[in-house]
Amino acid sequence: HEAATPTPPAELSTPFTLTTGSPRTPEQLAVRFDKADLAIRVMPDSQSIDAVAVLDVTAVQPVDRLAFELDTRLPIRSIVLNGRPLTTAEWRNPDGRLTITLPQTLPAGRGASVRIAYGGRPRVAPQAPWDGGFVWGAAPNGQPWIATAVQGEGCDLFWPCVDHPQGEPGRVDLHITVPTGLMAPSNGRFLGGVDHGDGWTTWNWSAREPNTYAIALNIGPYVEMSADYVSRYGNTIPLRFWRLSTDDPVKAQGLFDQFPRMMDFYEATVGPFPFGDEKMGVVETPHLGMEHQTINAYGNGYRLDGKGYDWLLHHELAHEWFGNQMTDADYDDLWLHEGLGTYMQPLYARWLNGDRAM
Ligand SMILES: [Zn+2]
């Protein structure tokens, strides 16, 4: 079934795919999304991906069909349900909403596992992060420097998901395969890398309850900076920053030194860092920034603002509480993420420099 002739890829993402937060279908509301296991090979030369997603769900009500979203630019090669390959008559993805007809009703409490093999050339971001997709950039040394940013369009630009703020899987495991020599920092905890000896290396990650648009691929010639942060709540949190190898190390260290101060401010002002068992992670990106959970995108070029801190780093970090821990039920309430995040900046200026700095 892997060899089945794929349908030709769509030229453009459909209007449905480019929308995020559409109302969930009855089929989506009838299941709990337990886990997504995503094995994604990223091929810079052809600006394409080749992927296998295994999606585990449990019915909370009896359900006859399963529904996910996936961009039709990424044709599906095969779908296997609970180990049984499906015929193409058993699923359809006409416009980016993938519907799978189950052979029999899935009763409440029963699980199903769907393996979806797909791939192709994902949408290229016209202007990341505001108009999103893949960014196929180059680092100053000429090596590939790749990022994804899909807040405005949703997770379905590169993996089959429930593209809704309440569509968070319980866990997302990532196996990101990239040309050996590049690094692929991502969400959650690092579970090790495997050099396949054929020019490709897989980076394995596991993230608990990630925000759907927060799942991000970041690939480049990075240097990893690391330290431990001892929280006022008694736990120790890994701090990680992946910066380009060509960066000025003094500037990079200057940014990294801001991490613990900002963490202490947020933990004192809002509450415990929500993902302390994973990491506070930041990665340098070829776009300005995005609140990717435990792997915040940073592209602000080490600039300090007039208050003496990096506003972009501070803003994306705010979203770990306002956005990733507390997620709006509907994107009509996105102000809960952005408004509270913005409000943190004058509070931080006061934290650093006193009332007159607010
Ligand atoms: Zn924001």
CSV table of C-alpha atoms and ligand atoms in Angstrom, one decimal:
chain,number,residue,atom,x,y,z
A,1,HIS,CA,0.0,0.0,0.0
A,2,GLU,CA,3.0,2.3,0.4
A,3,ALA,CA,3.4,1.9,-3.4
A,4,ALA,CA,-0.1,3.0,-4.4
A,5,THR,CA,-0.1,5.8,-6.9
A,6,PRO,CA,-0.6,9.0,-5.0
A,7,THR,CA,-3.1,11.5,-6.2
A,8,PRO,CA,-1.4,14.5,-7.7
A,9,PRO,CA,-0.6,17.2,-5.2
A,10,ALA,CA,-2.8,20.2,-5.1
A,11,GLU,CA,-1.1,23.4,-6.2
A,12,LEU,CA,-2.5,25.5,-3.4
A,13,SER,CA,-3.8,24.9,0.1
A,14,THR,CA,-7.5,25.1,0.1
A,15,PRO,CA,-9.3,28.0,1.8
A,16,PHE,CA,-10.5,25.5,4.4
A,17,THR,CA,-6.9,24.5,5.1
A,18,LEU,CA,-5.8,28.1,5.4
A,19,THR,CA,-8.5,28.7,8.0
A,20,THR,CA,-7.7,27.7,11.6
A,21,GLY,CA,-10.1,27.0,14.4
A,22,SER,CA,-13.1,26.0,12.3
A,23,PRO,CA,-15.8,24.3,14.4
A,24,ARG,CA,-15.0,20.7,15.2
A,25,THR,CA,-17.1,18.0,13.5
A,26,PRO,CA,-19.3,15.7,15.6
A,27,GLU,CA,-16.8,12.9,14.8
A,28,GLN,CA,-14.0,15.0,16.3
A,29,LEU,CA,-16.0,15.9,19.4
A,30,ALA,CA,-16.8,12.2,19.9
A,31,VAL,CA,-13.2,11.2,20.5
A,32,ARG,CA,-10.3,12.0,22.8
A,33,PHE,CA,-7.1,12.7,20.9
A,34,ASP,CA,-4.6,10.7,23.0
A,35,LYS,CA,-1.4,10.9,21.0
A,36,ALA,CA,0.1,11.8,17.7
A,37,ASP,CA,3.4,10.1,16.7
A,38,LEU,CA,5.0,12.1,13.8
A,39,ALA,CA,7.9,10.8,11.8
A,40,ILE,CA,8.8,13.5,9.4
A,41,ARG,CA,11.8,13.5,7.0
A,42,VAL,CA,12.6,17.0,5.9
A,43,MET,CA,14.4,17.3,2.5
A,44,PRO,CA,15.9,20.7,2.0
A,45,ASP,CA,17.0,20.1,-1.6
A,46,SER,CA,13.5,19.4,-2.9
A,47,GLN,CA,11.7,21.6,-0.2
A,48,SER,CA,9.5,18.6,0.6
A,49,ILE,CA,8.6,16.2,3.4
A,50,ASP,CA,7.9,12.5,3.7
A,51,ALA,CA,6.0,11.6,6.8
A,52,VAL,CA,4.1,8.9,8.7
A,53,ALA,CA,1.7,10.0,11.4
A,54,VAL,CA,0.2,7.6,13.9
A,55,LEU,CA,-2.9,9.1,15.6
A,56,ASP,CA,-4.4,7.4,18.6
A,57,VAL,CA,-7.9,8.3,19.7
A,58,THR,CA,-10.4,6.9,22.3
A,59,ALA,CA,-14.1,7.2,21.7
A,60,VAL,CA,-16.0,9.2,24.4
A,61,GLN,CA,-19.2,8.6,22.5
A,62,PRO,CA,-20.0,5.9,19.9
A,63,VAL,CA,-18.6,7.0,16.6
A,64,ASP,CA,-18.8,5.7,12.9
A,65,ARG,CA,-16.2,7.9,11.3
A,66,LEU,CA,-12.9,9.7,12.3
A,67,ALA,CA,-12.1,13.2,11.1
A,68,PHE,CA,-8.8,15.1,11.0
A,69,GLU,CA,-7.4,17.9,8.9
A,70,LEU,CA,-4.5,17.7,6.4
A,71,ASP,CA,-3.5,20.0,3.6
A,72,THR,CA,-4.2,18.5,0.2
A,73,ARG,CA,-0.8,19.7,-1.0
A,74,LEU,CA,0.5,16.6,0.9
A,75,PRO,CA,-1.1,13.6,-0.8
A,76,ILE,CA,-1.9,10.6,1.4
A,77,ARG,CA,-0.2,7.4,0.2
A,78,SER,CA,-1.9,5.0,2.6
A,79,ILE,CA,-4.0,4.8,5.7
A,80,VAL,CA,-3.9,1.8,8.0
A,81,LEU,CA,-6.5,1.5,10.7
A,82,ASN,CA,-5.7,-0.8,13.7
A,83,GLY,CA,-3.2,-2.6,11.5
A,84,ARG,CA,-5.5,-3.1,8.6
A,85,PRO,CA,-4.8,-1.2,5.4
A,86,LEU,CA,-7.8,0.8,4.2
A,87,THR,CA,-9.0,0.9,0.6
A,88,THR,CA,-9.2,4.4,-0.9
A,89,ALA,CA,-13.0,4.0,-0.8
A,90,GLU,CA,-12.8,4.1,3.0
A,91,TRP,CA,-11.4,7.6,3.3
A,92,ARG,CA,-11.5,10.9,1.5
A,93,ASN,CA,-9.8,14.2,1.8
A,94,PRO,CA,-11.4,16.4,-0.8
A,95,ASP,CA,-10.7,19.8,0.7
A,96,GLY,CA,-8.3,19.3,3.6
A,97,ARG,CA,-10.8,17.7,6.0
A,98,LEU,CA,-9.9,14.0,6.1
A,99,THR,CA,-12.7,11.6,6.8
A,100,ILE,CA,-12.2,7.9,7.6
A,101,THR,CA,-15.2,5.6,7.6
A,102,LEU,CA,-14.8,2.9,10.3
A,103,PRO,CA,-15.7,-0.7,9.5
A,104,GLN,CA,-17.9,-0.7,12.5
A,105,THR,CA,-19.0,1.7,15.2
A,106,LEU,CA,-16.3,2.4,17.7
A,107,PRO,CA,-18.0,2.1,21.1
A,108,ALA,CA,-17.3,4.6,23.9
A,109,GLY,CA,-14.2,3.8,25.7
A,110,ARG,CA,-12.6,1.9,22.8
A,111,GLY,CA,-9.5,3.1,21.1
A,112,ALA,CA,-8.4,3.3,17.5
A,113,SER,CA,-5.0,3.8,15.9
A,114,VAL,CA,-4.7,5.4,12.5
A,115,ARG,CA,-1.4,5.3,10.5
A,116,ILE,CA,-1.3,7.9,7.8
A,117,ALA,CA,1.6,8.0,5.3
A,118,TYR,CA,1.8,11.2,3.4
A,119,GLY,CA,4.2,13.7,1.9
A,120,GLY,CA,5.0,16.3,-0.7
A,121,ARG,CA,5.8,20.0,-0.8
A,122,PRO,CA,4.2,21.8,2.1
A,123,ARG,CA,3.0,25.4,1.8
A,124,VAL,CA,5.8,27.9,1.8
A,125,ALA,CA,5.2,30.8,4.1
A,126,PRO,CA,4.6,34.0,2.1
A,127,GLN,CA,5.7,36.1,5.2
A,128,ALA,CA,6.3,34.1,8.3
A,129,PRO,CA,5.2,34.2,11.0
A,130,TRP,CA,2.2,36.3,10.0
A,131,ASP,CA,1.4,34.5,6.8
A,132,GLY,CA,2.7,31.0,7.6
A,133,GLY,CA,4.0,27.7,6.4
A,134,PHE,CA,7.5,26.5,5.9
A,135,VAL,CA,10.5,28.8,5.8
A,136,TRP,CA,13.3,27.3,3.6
A,137,GLY,CA,16.1,29.6,4.5
A,138,ALA,CA,19.9,29.5,4.5
A,139,ALA,CA,22.2,30.3,7.4
A,140,PRO,CA,25.1,32.7,6.8
A,141,ASN,CA,27.4,29.7,6.2
A,142,GLY,CA,25.1,28.6,3.4
A,143,GLN,CA,23.6,25.6,5.2
A,144,PRO,CA,19.9,25.0,5.3
A,145,TRP,CA,18.0,26.9,8.0
A,146,ILE,CA,14.4,25.8,8.1
A,147,ALA,CA,11.4,26.6,10.3
A,148,THR,CA,7.7,26.2,10.4
A,149,ALA,CA,5.2,28.8,11.7
A,150,VAL,CA,1.5,28.0,11.3
A,151,GLN,CA,-0.4,29.9,13.9
A,152,GLY,CA,-2.7,31.6,11.4
A,153,GLU,CA,-3.3,28.6,9.2
A,154,GLY,CA,-3.0,25.7,11.7
A,155,CYS,CA,-1.2,22.4,12.3
A,156,ASP,CA,-2.8,20.8,9.2
A,157,LEU,CA,-0.2,22.6,7.0
A,158,PHE,CA,2.2,19.7,7.8
A,159,TRP,CA,0.6,17.0,10.0
A,160,PRO,CA,-2.8,15.5,10.3
A,161,CYS,CA,-4.4,17.0,13.3
A,162,VAL,CA,-7.6,18.6,14.7
A,163,ASP,CA,-6.9,22.2,13.7
A,164,HIS,CA,-8.7,23.9,16.6
A,165,PRO,CA,-7.3,25.4,19.9
A,166,GLN,CA,-9.1,22.6,21.8
A,167,GLY,CA,-7.6,19.9,19.5
A,168,GLU,CA,-4.5,19.3,21.6
A,169,PRO,CA,-3.4,15.7,21.7
A,170,GLY,CA,-2.4,14.3,25.1
A,171,ARG,CA,1.1,13.8,23.7
A,172,VAL,CA,3.0,14.4,20.5
A,173,ASP,CA,6.1,12.4,19.8
A,174,LEU,CA,8.3,13.7,17.0
A,175,HIS,CA,10.9,11.9,15.0
A,176,ILE,CA,12.5,14.5,12.7
A,177,THR,CA,14.9,13.2,10.1
A,178,VAL,CA,17.3,15.7,8.6
A,179,PRO,CA,20.6,15.7,6.8
A,180,THR,CA,23.4,14.7,9.2
A,181,GLY,CA,25.2,17.7,10.5
A,182,LEU,CA,22.1,19.8,11.0
A,183,MET,CA,20.3,19.9,14.3
A,184,ALA,CA,16.5,19.6,14.8
A,185,PRO,CA,15.5,21.0,18.2
A,186,SER,CA,11.8,20.7,18.8
A,187,ASN,CA,9.0,20.5,21.4
A,188,GLY,CA,9.2,18.8,24.7
A,189,ARG,CA,11.9,16.4,26.0
A,190,PHE,CA,14.8,15.2,23.8
A,191,LEU,CA,14.7,11.4,23.6
A,192,GLY,CA,18.0,11.0,21.7
A,193,GLY,CA,19.2,11.1,18.1
A,194,VAL,CA,20.0,8.3,15.7
A,195,ASP,CA,22.6,8.7,13.0
A,196,HIS,CA,21.5,6.3,10.3
A,197,GLY,CA,24.9,6.3,8.6
A,198,ASP,CA,23.4,7.2,5.3
A,199,GLY,CA,23.6,10.9,5.5
A,200,TRP,CA,20.4,11.3,7.6
A,201,THR,CA,19.9,11.7,11.3
A,202,THR,CA,16.7,11.4,13.3
A,203,TRP,CA,16.0,13.6,16.3
A,204,ASN,CA,13.4,12.3,18.7
A,205,TRP,CA,11.2,14.5,21.0
A,206,SER,CA,8.2,14.0,23.2
A,207,ALA,CA,5.8,16.8,24.3
A,208,ARG,CA,2.9,16.7,26.7
A,209,GLU,CA,-0.3,18.4,25.7
A,210,PRO,CA,1.2,20.7,23.1
A,211,ASN,CA,-0.8,23.5,21.7
A,212,THR,CA,-1.7,22.5,18.1
A,213,TYR,CA,0.0,25.3,16.3
A,214,ALA,CA,2.9,25.1,18.7
A,215,ILE,CA,4.3,21.9,17.1
A,216,ALA,CA,7.3,23.2,15.1
A,217,LEU,CA,10.1,22.0,13.0
A,218,ASN,CA,13.4,23.9,13.4
A,219,ILE,CA,16.4,22.7,11.4
A,220,GLY,CA,19.8,24.4,11.1
A,221,PRO,CA,23.5,24.5,11.9
A,222,TYR,CA,22.9,25.2,15.5
A,223,VAL,CA,25.0,25.4,18.7
A,224,GLU,CA,23.2,24.3,21.8
A,225,MET,CA,23.6,26.4,24.9
A,226,SER,CA,22.4,24.8,28.2
A,227,ALA,CA,22.0,25.7,31.8
A,228,ASP,CA,19.8,24.7,34.7
A,229,TYR,CA,17.4,27.0,36.4
A,230,VAL,CA,16.5,26.5,40.0
A,231,SER,CA,12.9,27.6,40.4
A,232,ARG,CA,11.5,29.4,43.4
A,233,TYR,CA,9.1,26.4,43.6
A,234,GLY,CA,11.9,24.0,44.2
A,235,ASN,CA,12.2,22.2,40.9
A,236,THR,CA,15.1,22.5,38.5
A,237,ILE,CA,14.2,23.4,34.9
A,238,PRO,CA,16.5,22.9,31.9
A,239,LEU,CA,17.2,26.1,29.9
A,240,ARG,CA,18.2,25.5,26.3
A,241,PHE,CA,19.0,27.9,23.5
A,242,TRP,CA,19.9,26.7,20.0
A,243,ARG,CA,21.6,29.5,18.1
A,244,LEU,CA,23.2,29.6,14.7
A,245,SER,CA,26.9,28.5,14.9
A,246,THR,CA,27.8,31.7,13.0
A,247,ASP,CA,26.4,34.0,15.7
A,248,ASP,CA,28.5,36.3,17.9
A,249,PRO,CA,28.9,34.1,21.0
A,250,VAL,CA,29.0,37.2,23.3
A,251,LYS,CA,25.6,38.4,22.0
A,252,ALA,CA,24.2,34.9,22.3
A,253,GLN,CA,25.4,34.6,25.8
A,254,GLY,CA,23.9,38.0,26.6
A,255,LEU,CA,20.5,36.7,25.5
A,256,PHE,CA,20.9,33.4,27.3
A,257,ASP,CA,21.7,35.3,30.5
A,258,GLN,CA,18.2,36.9,30.3
A,259,PHE,CA,16.5,33.5,30.5
A,260,PRO,CA,16.7,33.0,34.3
A,261,ARG,CA,15.7,36.6,35.1
A,262,MET,CA,12.6,36.3,32.9
A,263,MET,CA,11.7,32.9,34.3
A,264,ASP,CA,11.9,34.2,37.8
A,265,PHE,CA,9.7,37.2,36.9
A,266,TYR,CA,7.1,35.0,35.4
A,267,GLU,CA,7.2,32.4,38.1
A,268,ALA,CA,6.9,35.2,40.8
A,269,THR,CA,4.2,37.1,38.8
A,270,VAL,CA,2.1,34.4,37.2
A,271,GLY,CA,3.0,31.0,38.6
A,272,PRO,CA,5.2,27.9,38.1
A,273,PHE,CA,6.6,27.5,34.6
A,274,PRO,CA,4.1,25.0,33.1
A,275,PHE,CA,6.5,22.7,31.4
A,276,GLY,CA,9.3,22.4,33.9
A,277,ASP,CA,9.5,18.7,33.4
A,278,GLU,CA,10.4,19.3,29.8
A,279,LYS,CA,12.4,22.5,29.3
A,280,MET,CA,12.4,26.2,28.7
A,281,GLY,CA,13.6,26.1,25.1
A,282,VAL,CA,14.4,28.8,22.5
A,283,VAL,CA,15.6,28.3,19.0
A,284,GLU,CA,16.9,31.0,16.6
A,285,THR,CA,14.6,31.2,13.5
A,286,PRO,CA,14.7,32.9,10.1
A,287,HIS,CA,11.4,34.6,11.1
A,288,LEU,CA,10.7,37.0,13.9
A,289,GLY,CA,9.2,34.7,16.5
A,290,MET,CA,6.4,32.4,17.7
A,291,GLU,CA,5.2,30.9,20.9
A,292,HIS,CA,6.1,27.3,20.0
A,293,GLN,CA,5.6,25.3,23.2
A,294,THR,CA,9.0,24.7,25.0
A,295,ILE,CA,10.8,25.7,21.8
A,296,ASN,CA,10.0,29.4,21.4
A,297,ALA,CA,11.0,30.8,18.0
A,298,TYR,CA,13.4,33.7,18.3
A,299,GLY,CA,14.5,35.9,15.4
A,300,ASN,CA,15.0,39.3,17.0
A,301,GLY,CA,18.7,39.5,16.3
A,302,TYR,CA,19.8,40.1,19.9
A,303,ARG,CA,18.4,43.6,20.0
A,304,LEU,CA,17.7,45.1,23.4
A,305,ASP,CA,14.8,47.5,23.6
A,306,GLY,CA,14.9,50.8,25.5
A,307,LYS,CA,14.1,49.0,28.8
A,308,GLY,CA,17.1,46.9,28.7
A,309,TYR,CA,15.7,43.5,27.8
A,310,ASP,CA,14.7,41.6,24.6
A,311,TRP,CA,11.0,42.2,24.2
A,312,LEU,CA,10.5,39.4,21.7
A,313,LEU,CA,12.0,36.7,23.9
A,314,HIS,CA,10.0,38.1,26.8
A,315,HIS,CA,6.8,38.1,24.7
A,316,GLU,CA,7.1,34.6,23.4
A,317,LEU,CA,7.9,33.3,26.9
A,318,ALA,CA,4.7,34.9,28.2
A,319,HIS,CA,2.8,32.6,25.9
A,320,GLU,CA,4.0,29.6,27.8
A,321,TRP,CA,1.5,30.7,30.4
A,322,PHE,CA,-0.9,32.7,28.3
A,323,GLY,CA,-1.5,30.5,25.2
A,324,ASN,CA,0.2,27.2,25.9
A,325,GLN,CA,-0.8,26.5,29.5
A,326,MET,CA,-4.1,28.5,29.4
A,327,THR,CA,-5.4,28.1,25.9
A,328,ASP,CA,-8.5,29.9,24.6
A,329,ALA,CA,-11.5,27.7,23.8
A,330,ASP,CA,-12.0,29.6,20.6
A,331,TYR,CA,-9.7,31.9,18.6
A,332,ASP,CA,-12.2,34.7,19.0
A,333,ASP,CA,-10.7,35.0,22.5
A,334,LEU,CA,-7.1,35.2,21.3
A,335,TRP,CA,-6.8,38.4,23.2
A,336,LEU,CA,-6.4,36.2,26.3
A,337,HIS,CA,-3.0,35.1,24.8
A,338,GLU,CA,-1.9,38.4,23.4
A,339,GLY,CA,-3.4,40.9,25.8
A,340,LEU,CA,-2.1,39.3,28.9
A,341,GLY,CA,1.3,38.6,27.2
A,342,THR,CA,1.6,42.3,26.3
A,343,TYR,CA,0.6,43.4,29.8
A,344,MET,CA,3.6,41.5,31.1
A,345,GLN,CA,6.1,43.9,29.5
A,346,PRO,CA,5.5,47.0,31.6
A,347,LEU,CA,5.4,44.7,34.6
A,348,TYR,CA,8.8,43.3,33.7
A,349,ALA,CA,10.2,46.8,33.2
A,350,ARG,CA,9.1,47.6,36.7
A,351,TRP,CA,10.5,44.3,38.0
A,352,LEU,CA,13.9,45.2,36.5
A,353,ASN,CA,14.0,48.9,37.0
A,354,GLY,CA,11.3,50.0,39.5
A,355,ASP,CA,8.0,51.9,39.2
A,356,ARG,CA,9.4,54.7,37.1
A,357,ALA,CA,10.3,52.3,34.3
A,358,MET,CA,6.8,51.1,33.8
B,1,ZN,ZN,2.1,37.0,20.9
